């Protein structure tokens, strides 16, 4: 009899630092849903990470509920995958301390995301912003993840994860699974609608720059009609046309059409026809998720049951790793 091969374990997270955008959806959450059968998936709303930037407490609470509801609405099945909220599993912060004592100041000083965020928020360069990568290392190693689906921007943090895992394994003996970066086949990088040289970000102060999963049809249509393009009116994918190319990427992700098909479809039609067509395609794509998330938000009790169950399942795995780590580093057990 064939013994079924053990599924590889995936870990990934999303910050409730704003509302989930079309970029987060196409670049991450949609793929999460598609990976649930082939992998043993653990997904997390990373609220501990979100407070590295100053958050309004009431907003953070609301956004955490909303992010959880939206992730479920996007098709993450909490029975199939483990879905939980990071601060509900205390081992993330505990492991982060131990791993922080095994991560070098120089390694963290080289992290480009820290440099970028420090430049963007000079009034709040807190120690958490600096040690953020250690918490990410802990998130991954706590669950002994084999694969981590992240964008290119996170590659440096994943390399740090591997370095720390290797260091611990060589100093204390085999402790952690060595994780690999996983680049999903379809993982579009979606750019801002108002500045297509910047990625679409939920914390962008300009709401016209992003489309939210919760945006109404009117909001979606208005944002696409105002999206920055260029002065000619030709729908063509080209590096010199970042605005149009970004809209084509979005249209392609929403309709399944490739760039050639899109260029043919809008040949001679101009942006006045193209931009509303992108809006309509995105609205059709997001409508079912929007409606399901709204229903879920009206049933807080159900959401609370789901995230409590998720945390209980995650805690079991996290507890096992923590016990192993504490023993390896020389902590004694209480009775
Ligand atoms: N524009 C994007 N295109 C494709 N993928 C994206 N992701 C984020 N923006 C885009 C992917 O979404 C996942 C979750 O991201 P995150 O919440 O951990 O933080 P982030 O990458 O910093 O996303 P934001 O929206 O830009 O948040 P803020 O504004 O708070 O920093 C990740 O897998 C990411 O690659």
CSV table of C-alpha atoms and ligand atoms in Angstrom, one decimal:
chain,number,residue,atom,x,y,z
A,1,UNK,CA,0.0,0.0,0.0
A,2,UNK,CA,1.3,3.5,-0.9
A,3,UNK,CA,1.8,5.7,2.1
A,4,UNK,CA,0.4,9.2,1.2
A,5,UNK,CA,3.2,11.8,0.9
A,6,UNK,CA,3.1,14.3,3.8
A,7,UNK,CA,2.0,17.7,2.5
A,8,UNK,CA,4.4,20.5,2.7
A,9,UNK,CA,3.6,23.2,5.2
A,10,UNK,CA,3.0,26.8,4.2
A,11,UNK,CA,2.9,29.9,6.5
A,12,UNK,CA,1.8,33.3,5.4
A,13,UNK,CA,0.3,36.4,7.0
A,14,UNK,CA,-1.3,39.8,6.4
A,15,UNK,CA,-1.2,42.9,8.5
A,16,UNK,CA,-4.4,44.6,9.6
A,17,UNK,CA,-2.6,47.9,9.1
A,18,UNK,CA,-5.4,49.1,6.9
A,19,UNK,CA,-8.1,47.6,4.8
A,20,UNK,CA,-7.2,44.7,2.4
A,21,UNK,CA,-6.5,46.0,-1.1
A,22,UNK,CA,-6.8,44.6,-4.6
A,23,UNK,CA,-3.0,44.3,-4.5
A,24,UNK,CA,-3.0,42.2,-1.3
A,25,UNK,CA,-5.8,40.1,-2.9
A,26,UNK,CA,-4.2,39.4,-6.3
A,27,UNK,CA,-0.6,39.2,-4.9
A,28,UNK,CA,-1.4,37.1,-1.8
A,29,UNK,CA,-4.8,36.1,-0.5
A,30,UNK,CA,-6.2,34.7,-3.8
A,31,UNK,CA,-3.1,32.4,-4.0
A,32,UNK,CA,-3.6,31.4,-0.3
A,33,UNK,CA,-7.1,30.1,-1.2
A,34,UNK,CA,-5.8,28.2,-4.3
A,35,UNK,CA,-3.0,26.4,-2.2
A,36,UNK,CA,-5.3,24.9,0.4
A,37,UNK,CA,-5.6,21.5,-1.1
A,38,UNK,CA,-2.0,20.9,-2.1
A,39,UNK,CA,-0.5,22.2,1.1
A,40,UNK,CA,-0.9,22.2,4.9
A,41,UNK,CA,-1.6,25.9,5.2
A,42,UNK,CA,-1.3,28.2,8.2
A,43,UNK,CA,-2.5,31.8,7.7
A,44,UNK,CA,-2.3,34.6,10.2
A,45,UNK,CA,-3.6,38.1,10.7
A,46,UNK,CA,-0.3,39.6,12.0
A,47,UNK,CA,-1.5,42.3,14.4
A,48,UNK,CA,1.8,42.3,16.3
A,49,UNK,CA,3.5,43.4,13.1
A,50,UNK,CA,1.0,46.1,12.5
A,51,UNK,CA,1.9,48.1,15.6
A,52,UNK,CA,5.4,48.8,14.4
A,53,UNK,CA,3.6,51.8,12.8
A,54,UNK,CA,1.4,53.8,15.2
A,55,UNK,CA,-2.2,52.5,15.0
A,56,UNK,CA,-5.4,53.9,16.5
A,57,UNK,CA,-6.5,51.1,18.9
A,58,UNK,CA,-10.2,51.2,17.9
A,59,UNK,CA,-9.3,51.2,14.2
A,60,UNK,CA,-6.9,48.3,14.7
A,61,UNK,CA,-9.6,46.2,16.4
A,62,UNK,CA,-12.0,47.0,13.6
A,63,UNK,CA,-9.5,46.3,10.9
A,64,UNK,CA,-8.5,43.0,12.5
A,65,UNK,CA,-12.1,41.7,12.5
A,66,UNK,CA,-12.5,43.0,9.0
A,67,UNK,CA,-9.3,41.4,7.7
A,68,UNK,CA,-10.2,38.1,9.3
A,69,UNK,CA,-13.7,38.2,7.7
A,70,UNK,CA,-12.3,39.2,4.3
A,71,UNK,CA,-9.8,36.4,4.3
A,72,UNK,CA,-12.6,33.9,5.1
A,73,UNK,CA,-14.7,35.6,2.3
A,74,UNK,CA,-11.8,35.1,-0.1
A,75,UNK,CA,-12.1,31.4,0.3
A,76,UNK,CA,-9.8,30.5,3.2
A,77,UNK,CA,-11.6,27.6,4.8
A,78,UNK,CA,-10.9,27.6,8.5
A,79,UNK,CA,-11.7,23.9,8.7
A,80,UNK,CA,-9.1,23.1,6.0
A,81,UNK,CA,-6.4,25.7,6.9
A,82,UNK,CA,-5.4,27.1,10.2
A,83,UNK,CA,-6.4,30.7,10.3
A,84,UNK,CA,-5.8,32.8,13.4
A,85,UNK,CA,-4.8,36.2,14.9
A,86,UNK,CA,-1.1,36.5,15.8
A,87,UNK,CA,-1.5,38.1,19.2
A,88,UNK,CA,-3.7,35.1,20.3
A,89,UNK,CA,-0.7,32.8,20.2
A,90,UNK,CA,1.8,34.1,22.8
A,91,UNK,CA,4.6,31.9,21.5
A,92,UNK,CA,5.2,34.3,18.6
A,93,UNK,CA,6.5,37.0,21.0
A,94,UNK,CA,8.3,34.5,23.2
A,95,UNK,CA,10.2,32.9,20.3
A,96,UNK,CA,11.0,36.3,18.9
A,97,UNK,CA,12.9,37.2,22.1
A,98,UNK,CA,15.0,34.0,21.9
A,99,UNK,CA,15.7,34.4,18.2
A,100,UNK,CA,16.5,38.1,18.7
A,101,UNK,CA,19.3,37.0,21.0
A,102,UNK,CA,20.6,34.9,18.1
A,103,UNK,CA,20.3,37.6,15.4
A,104,UNK,CA,23.1,40.1,14.9
A,105,UNK,CA,22.6,43.9,15.0
A,106,UNK,CA,24.5,44.1,11.7
A,107,UNK,CA,22.1,41.7,10.0
A,108,UNK,CA,19.1,43.8,11.0
A,109,UNK,CA,20.8,47.0,10.0
A,110,UNK,CA,21.0,45.7,6.4
A,111,UNK,CA,17.3,45.2,6.0
A,112,UNK,CA,16.0,47.5,3.3
A,113,UNK,CA,12.4,47.5,4.5
A,114,UNK,CA,13.6,49.0,7.8
A,115,UNK,CA,15.6,51.6,6.0
A,116,UNK,CA,12.5,52.4,3.8
A,117,UNK,CA,10.1,52.6,6.7
A,118,UNK,CA,12.5,54.6,8.9
A,119,UNK,CA,12.8,57.1,6.0
A,120,UNK,CA,9.0,57.2,5.6
A,121,UNK,CA,8.1,57.6,9.3
A,122,UNK,CA,11.1,59.5,10.8
A,123,UNK,CA,9.0,60.5,13.8
A,124,UNK,CA,8.5,56.9,14.9
A,125,UNK,CA,11.7,54.8,14.3
A,126,UNK,CA,10.9,52.5,17.2
A,127,UNK,CA,12.8,49.4,18.2
A,128,UNK,CA,10.0,47.2,17.0
A,129,UNK,CA,10.4,48.5,13.5
A,130,UNK,CA,14.0,47.5,13.7
A,131,UNK,CA,13.3,44.0,15.1
A,132,UNK,CA,10.3,43.4,12.9
A,133,UNK,CA,12.2,40.8,10.8
A,134,UNK,CA,13.0,38.7,13.9
A,135,UNK,CA,9.2,38.5,14.6
A,136,UNK,CA,8.7,37.4,11.0
A,137,UNK,CA,11.5,34.8,11.4
A,138,UNK,CA,9.7,33.5,14.5
A,139,UNK,CA,6.3,33.4,12.8
A,140,UNK,CA,7.8,31.1,10.1
A,141,UNK,CA,10.0,28.9,12.3
A,142,UNK,CA,7.4,28.4,15.1
A,143,UNK,CA,5.3,26.3,12.7
A,144,UNK,CA,8.3,24.5,11.1
A,145,UNK,CA,7.1,25.9,7.7
A,146,UNK,CA,8.6,24.4,4.5
A,147,UNK,CA,7.5,27.1,2.2
A,148,UNK,CA,6.7,30.8,2.6
A,149,UNK,CA,4.8,32.5,-0.2
A,150,UNK,CA,6.0,36.1,-0.2
A,151,UNK,CA,6.6,38.8,-2.7
A,152,UNK,CA,10.1,39.8,-3.9
A,153,UNK,CA,10.1,42.6,-1.4
A,154,UNK,CA,10.2,40.0,1.4
A,155,UNK,CA,13.0,37.9,0.0
A,156,UNK,CA,15.6,39.6,2.3
A,157,UNK,CA,13.5,38.7,5.4
A,158,UNK,CA,13.3,35.1,4.2
A,159,UNK,CA,17.1,34.9,3.7
A,160,UNK,CA,17.4,36.2,7.3
A,161,UNK,CA,15.0,33.4,8.4
A,162,UNK,CA,17.2,30.8,6.8
A,163,UNK,CA,20.4,32.3,8.4
A,164,UNK,CA,18.9,32.3,11.8
A,165,UNK,CA,17.5,28.8,11.5
A,166,UNK,CA,20.9,27.5,10.3
A,167,UNK,CA,22.6,29.3,13.2
A,168,UNK,CA,20.3,27.8,15.8
A,169,UNK,CA,20.5,24.3,14.2
A,170,UNK,CA,24.3,24.4,14.3
A,171,UNK,CA,24.7,25.8,17.8
A,172,UNK,CA,21.9,23.9,19.5
A,173,UNK,CA,21.4,20.9,17.2
A,174,UNK,CA,18.5,20.2,14.8
A,175,UNK,CA,15.7,22.5,15.9
A,176,UNK,CA,14.0,24.2,12.9
A,177,UNK,CA,12.9,23.2,9.4
A,178,UNK,CA,14.8,25.2,6.8
A,179,UNK,CA,12.1,27.2,4.9
A,180,UNK,CA,12.2,28.0,1.2
A,181,UNK,CA,10.7,31.0,-0.5
A,182,UNK,CA,7.7,30.1,-2.6
A,183,UNK,CA,6.8,32.3,-5.6
A,184,UNK,CA,3.3,31.4,-6.8
A,185,UNK,CA,2.8,31.0,-10.5
A,186,UNK,CA,0.3,33.8,-10.6
A,187,UNK,CA,1.4,36.5,-8.2
A,188,UNK,CA,0.9,39.9,-9.8
A,189,UNK,CA,2.5,42.9,-8.3
A,190,UNK,CA,-0.2,45.6,-8.4
A,191,UNK,CA,0.9,49.2,-8.5
A,192,UNK,CA,-0.8,52.4,-7.2
A,193,UNK,CA,-3.5,53.8,-9.4
A,194,UNK,CA,-2.2,57.4,-8.8
A,195,UNK,CA,1.5,56.7,-9.0
A,196,UNK,CA,2.2,53.5,-11.0
A,197,UNK,CA,5.9,53.5,-10.0
A,198,UNK,CA,4.9,52.7,-6.4
A,199,UNK,CA,3.2,49.5,-5.3
A,200,UNK,CA,-0.5,49.6,-4.2
A,201,UNK,CA,-0.4,49.8,-0.4
A,202,UNK,CA,-3.2,49.8,2.2
A,203,UNK,CA,-1.5,52.4,4.3
A,204,UNK,CA,-1.1,54.9,1.4
A,205,UNK,CA,-2.6,58.2,2.6
A,206,UNK,CA,-4.4,58.7,-0.8
A,207,UNK,CA,-7.5,56.5,-1.0
A,208,UNK,CA,-7.6,57.0,-4.8
A,209,UNK,CA,-4.3,55.1,-5.0
A,210,UNK,CA,-5.9,51.7,-4.0
A,211,UNK,CA,-9.0,49.6,-4.5
A,212,UNK,CA,-10.3,48.0,-1.4
A,213,UNK,CA,-12.1,44.6,-1.2
A,214,UNK,CA,-14.8,46.5,0.6
A,215,UNK,CA,-15.2,49.3,-2.1
A,216,UNK,CA,-18.7,49.7,-3.6
A,217,UNK,CA,-19.2,49.5,-7.4
A,218,UNK,CA,-19.4,53.3,-7.6
A,219,UNK,CA,-16.1,53.7,-5.7
A,220,UNK,CA,-14.3,51.1,-7.9
A,221,UNK,CA,-15.6,52.7,-11.1
A,222,UNK,CA,-14.6,56.2,-10.0
A,223,UNK,CA,-11.1,55.1,-8.9
A,224,UNK,CA,-10.4,53.3,-12.3
A,225,UNK,CA,-11.8,56.3,-14.3
A,226,UNK,CA,-9.3,58.5,-12.4
A,227,UNK,CA,-6.4,56.1,-12.6
A,228,UNK,CA,-3.2,57.7,-14.0
A,229,UNK,CA,-2.3,56.6,-17.5
A,230,UNK,CA,-0.4,58.7,-20.1
A,231,UNK,CA,-1.0,61.2,-22.8
A,232,UNK,CA,-1.4,58.8,-25.8
A,233,UNK,CA,-4.5,56.6,-25.8
A,234,UNK,CA,-3.0,53.3,-26.9
A,235,UNK,CA,-3.7,50.2,-24.7
A,236,UNK,CA,-0.3,48.5,-24.9
A,237,UNK,CA,1.8,46.8,-22.4
A,238,UNK,CA,5.2,48.5,-22.2
A,239,UNK,CA,7.8,49.7,-19.6
A,240,UNK,CA,7.3,53.3,-20.8
A,241,UNK,CA,3.6,53.0,-20.0
A,242,UNK,CA,3.5,52.0,-16.3
A,243,UNK,CA,-0.1,53.2,-15.7
A,244,UNK,CA,-1.6,51.4,-18.6
A,245,UNK,CA,0.5,48.3,-18.0
A,246,UNK,CA,-0.7,48.2,-14.4
A,247,UNK,CA,-4.3,48.4,-15.5
A,248,UNK,CA,-3.7,45.7,-18.1
A,249,UNK,CA,-2.2,43.4,-15.3
A,250,UNK,CA,-5.3,44.0,-13.2
A,251,UNK,CA,-7.6,43.4,-16.2
A,252,UNK,CA,-5.7,40.2,-17.0
A,253,UNK,CA,-5.9,38.9,-13.4
A,254,UNK,CA,-9.6,39.7,-13.3
A,255,UNK,CA,-10.6,38.2,-16.7
A,256,UNK,CA,-7.9,35.6,-17.4
A,257,UNK,CA,-7.1,37.2,-20.7
A,258,UNK,CA,-3.4,37.7,-21.7
A,259,UNK,CA,-1.8,41.0,-22.8
A,260,UNK,CA,-2.1,40.3,-26.5
A,261,UNK,CA,-5.8,39.5,-26.2
A,262,UNK,CA,-6.3,42.7,-24.2
A,263,UNK,CA,-4.4,44.8,-26.8
A,264,UNK,CA,-6.6,43.4,-29.5
A,265,UNK,CA,-9.8,43.9,-27.6
A,266,UNK,CA,-9.1,47.6,-27.0
A,267,UNK,CA,-7.3,48.3,-30.3
A,268,UNK,CA,-8.3,51.8,-31.4
A,269,UNK,CA,-10.7,52.3,-28.5
A,270,UNK,CA,-8.7,54.5,-26.2
A,271,UNK,CA,-8.7,54.8,-22.4
A,272,UNK,CA,-12.3,56.2,-22.2
A,273,UNK,CA,-13.4,52.6,-23.0
A,274,UNK,CA,-10.6,50.7,-21.4
A,275,UNK,CA,-10.6,52.2,-17.9
A,276,UNK,CA,-14.4,51.6,-17.2
A,277,UNK,CA,-13.9,48.0,-18.6
A,278,UNK,CA,-11.2,47.4,-16.0
A,279,UNK,CA,-13.5,48.8,-13.3
A,280,UNK,CA,-16.3,46.5,-14.3
A,281,UNK,CA,-14.1,43.5,-14.4
A,282,UNK,CA,-12.7,44.2,-11.0
A,283,UNK,CA,-16.2,44.9,-9.6
A,284,UNK,CA,-17.4,41.5,-10.9
A,285,UNK,CA,-14.3,39.8,-9.4
A,286,UNK,CA,-14.7,41.4,-6.0
A,287,UNK,CA,-18.5,41.5,-5.6
A,288,UNK,CA,-19.0,38.0,-4.1
A,289,UNK,CA,-16.2,38.5,-1.6
A,290,UNK,CA,-17.5,41.9,-0.6
A,291,UNK,CA,-21.0,40.5,0.0
A,292,UNK,CA,-19.8,37.5,1.9
A,293,UNK,CA,-17.4,39.6,4.1
A,294,UNK,CA,-20.3,42.0,4.9
A,295,UNK,CA,-22.5,39.1,6.0
A,296,UNK,CA,-19.6,37.7,8.1
A,297,UNK,CA,-19.0,41.1,9.8
A,298,UNK,CA,-22.6,41.1,10.9
A,299,UNK,CA,-22.0,37.8,12.9
A,300,UNK,CA,-19.2,38.6,15.3
A,301,UNK,CA,-19.9,35.6,17.4
A,302,UNK,CA,-19.3,33.3,14.4
A,303,UNK,CA,-16.0,35.1,13.6
A,304,UNK,CA,-14.9,34.9,17.3
A,305,UNK,CA,-15.6,31.1,17.2
A,306,UNK,CA,-13.5,30.8,14.1
A,307,UNK,CA,-10.5,32.7,15.3
A,308,UNK,CA,-10.6,31.1,18.7
A,309,UNK,CA,-10.6,27.6,17.1
A,310,UNK,CA,-7.8,28.7,14.8
A,311,UNK,CA,-5.7,30.0,17.7
A,312,UNK,CA,-6.2,26.8,19.6
A,313,UNK,CA,-4.9,24.7,16.7
A,314,UNK,CA,-2.0,27.1,16.0
A,315,UNK,CA,-1.1,27.1,19.8
A,316,UNK,CA,-0.7,23.3,19.7
A,317,UNK,CA,1.9,23.4,17.0
A,318,UNK,CA,3.6,26.5,18.4
A,319,UNK,CA,3.7,25.0,21.9
A,320,UNK,CA,5.5,22.0,20.6
A,321,UNK,CA,8.2,24.1,18.9
A,322,UNK,CA,8.6,26.3,22.0
A,323,UNK,CA,9.1,23.4,24.3
A,324,UNK,CA,11.8,22.1,22.0
A,325,UNK,CA,13.5,25.5,21.8
A,326,UNK,CA,13.4,26.1,25.5
A,327,UNK,CA,15.0,22.8,26.2
A,328,UNK,CA,17.7,23.3,23.6
A,329,UNK,CA,18.7,26.8,24.9
A,330,UNK,CA,18.8,25.6,28.5
A,331,UNK,CA,15.7,26.8,30.2
A,332,UNK,CA,14.3,24.6,33.0
A,333,UNK,CA,10.7,23.5,33.0
A,334,UNK,CA,8.4,24.4,35.8
A,335,UNK,CA,6.3,21.6,37.4
B,1,LIG,N1,0.6,45.9,-4.4
B,1,LIG,C1,0.8,44.6,-4.2
B,1,LIG,N2,0.8,43.7,-5.2
B,1,LIG,C2,0.9,42.4,-4.9
B,1,LIG,N3,1.0,41.9,-3.7
B,1,LIG,C3,1.0,42.7,-2.6
B,1,LIG,N4,1.1,42.5,-1.3
B,1,LIG,C4,1.1,43.7,-0.7
B,1,LIG,N5,0.9,44.7,-1.6
B,1,LIG,C5,0.9,44.1,-2.8
B,1,LIG,C6,1.2,41.2,-0.6
B,1,LIG,O1,0.2,41.2,0.3
B,1,LIG,C7,0.7,40.3,1.4
B,1,LIG,C8,0.3,41.0,2.7
B,1,LIG,O2,1.0,42.1,2.9
B,1,LIG,P1,1.2,42.8,4.3
B,1,LIG,O3,-0.1,43.2,4.9
B,1,LIG,O4,2.0,41.9,5.2
B,1,LIG,O5,2.1,44.1,4.1
B,1,LIG,P2,2.6,44.8,2.9
B,1,LIG,O6,3.3,43.9,1.9
B,1,LIG,O7,3.4,45.9,3.4
B,1,LIG,O8,1.3,45.3,2.2
B,1,LIG,P3,0.7,46.8,2.1
B,1,LIG,O9,-0.6,46.7,1.6
B,1,LIG,O10,1.7,47.6,1.4
B,1,LIG,O11,0.6,47.2,3.7
B,1,LIG,P4,1.2,48.4,4.4
B,1,LIG,O12,0.7,49.6,3.6
B,1,LIG,O13,0.7,48.4,5.8
B,1,LIG,O14,2.7,48.3,4.4
B,1,LIG,C9,2.2,40.1,1.2
B,1,LIG,O15,2.4,38.8,0.8
B,1,LIG,C10,2.6,41.1,0.1
B,1,LIG,O16,3.6,40.6,-0.7
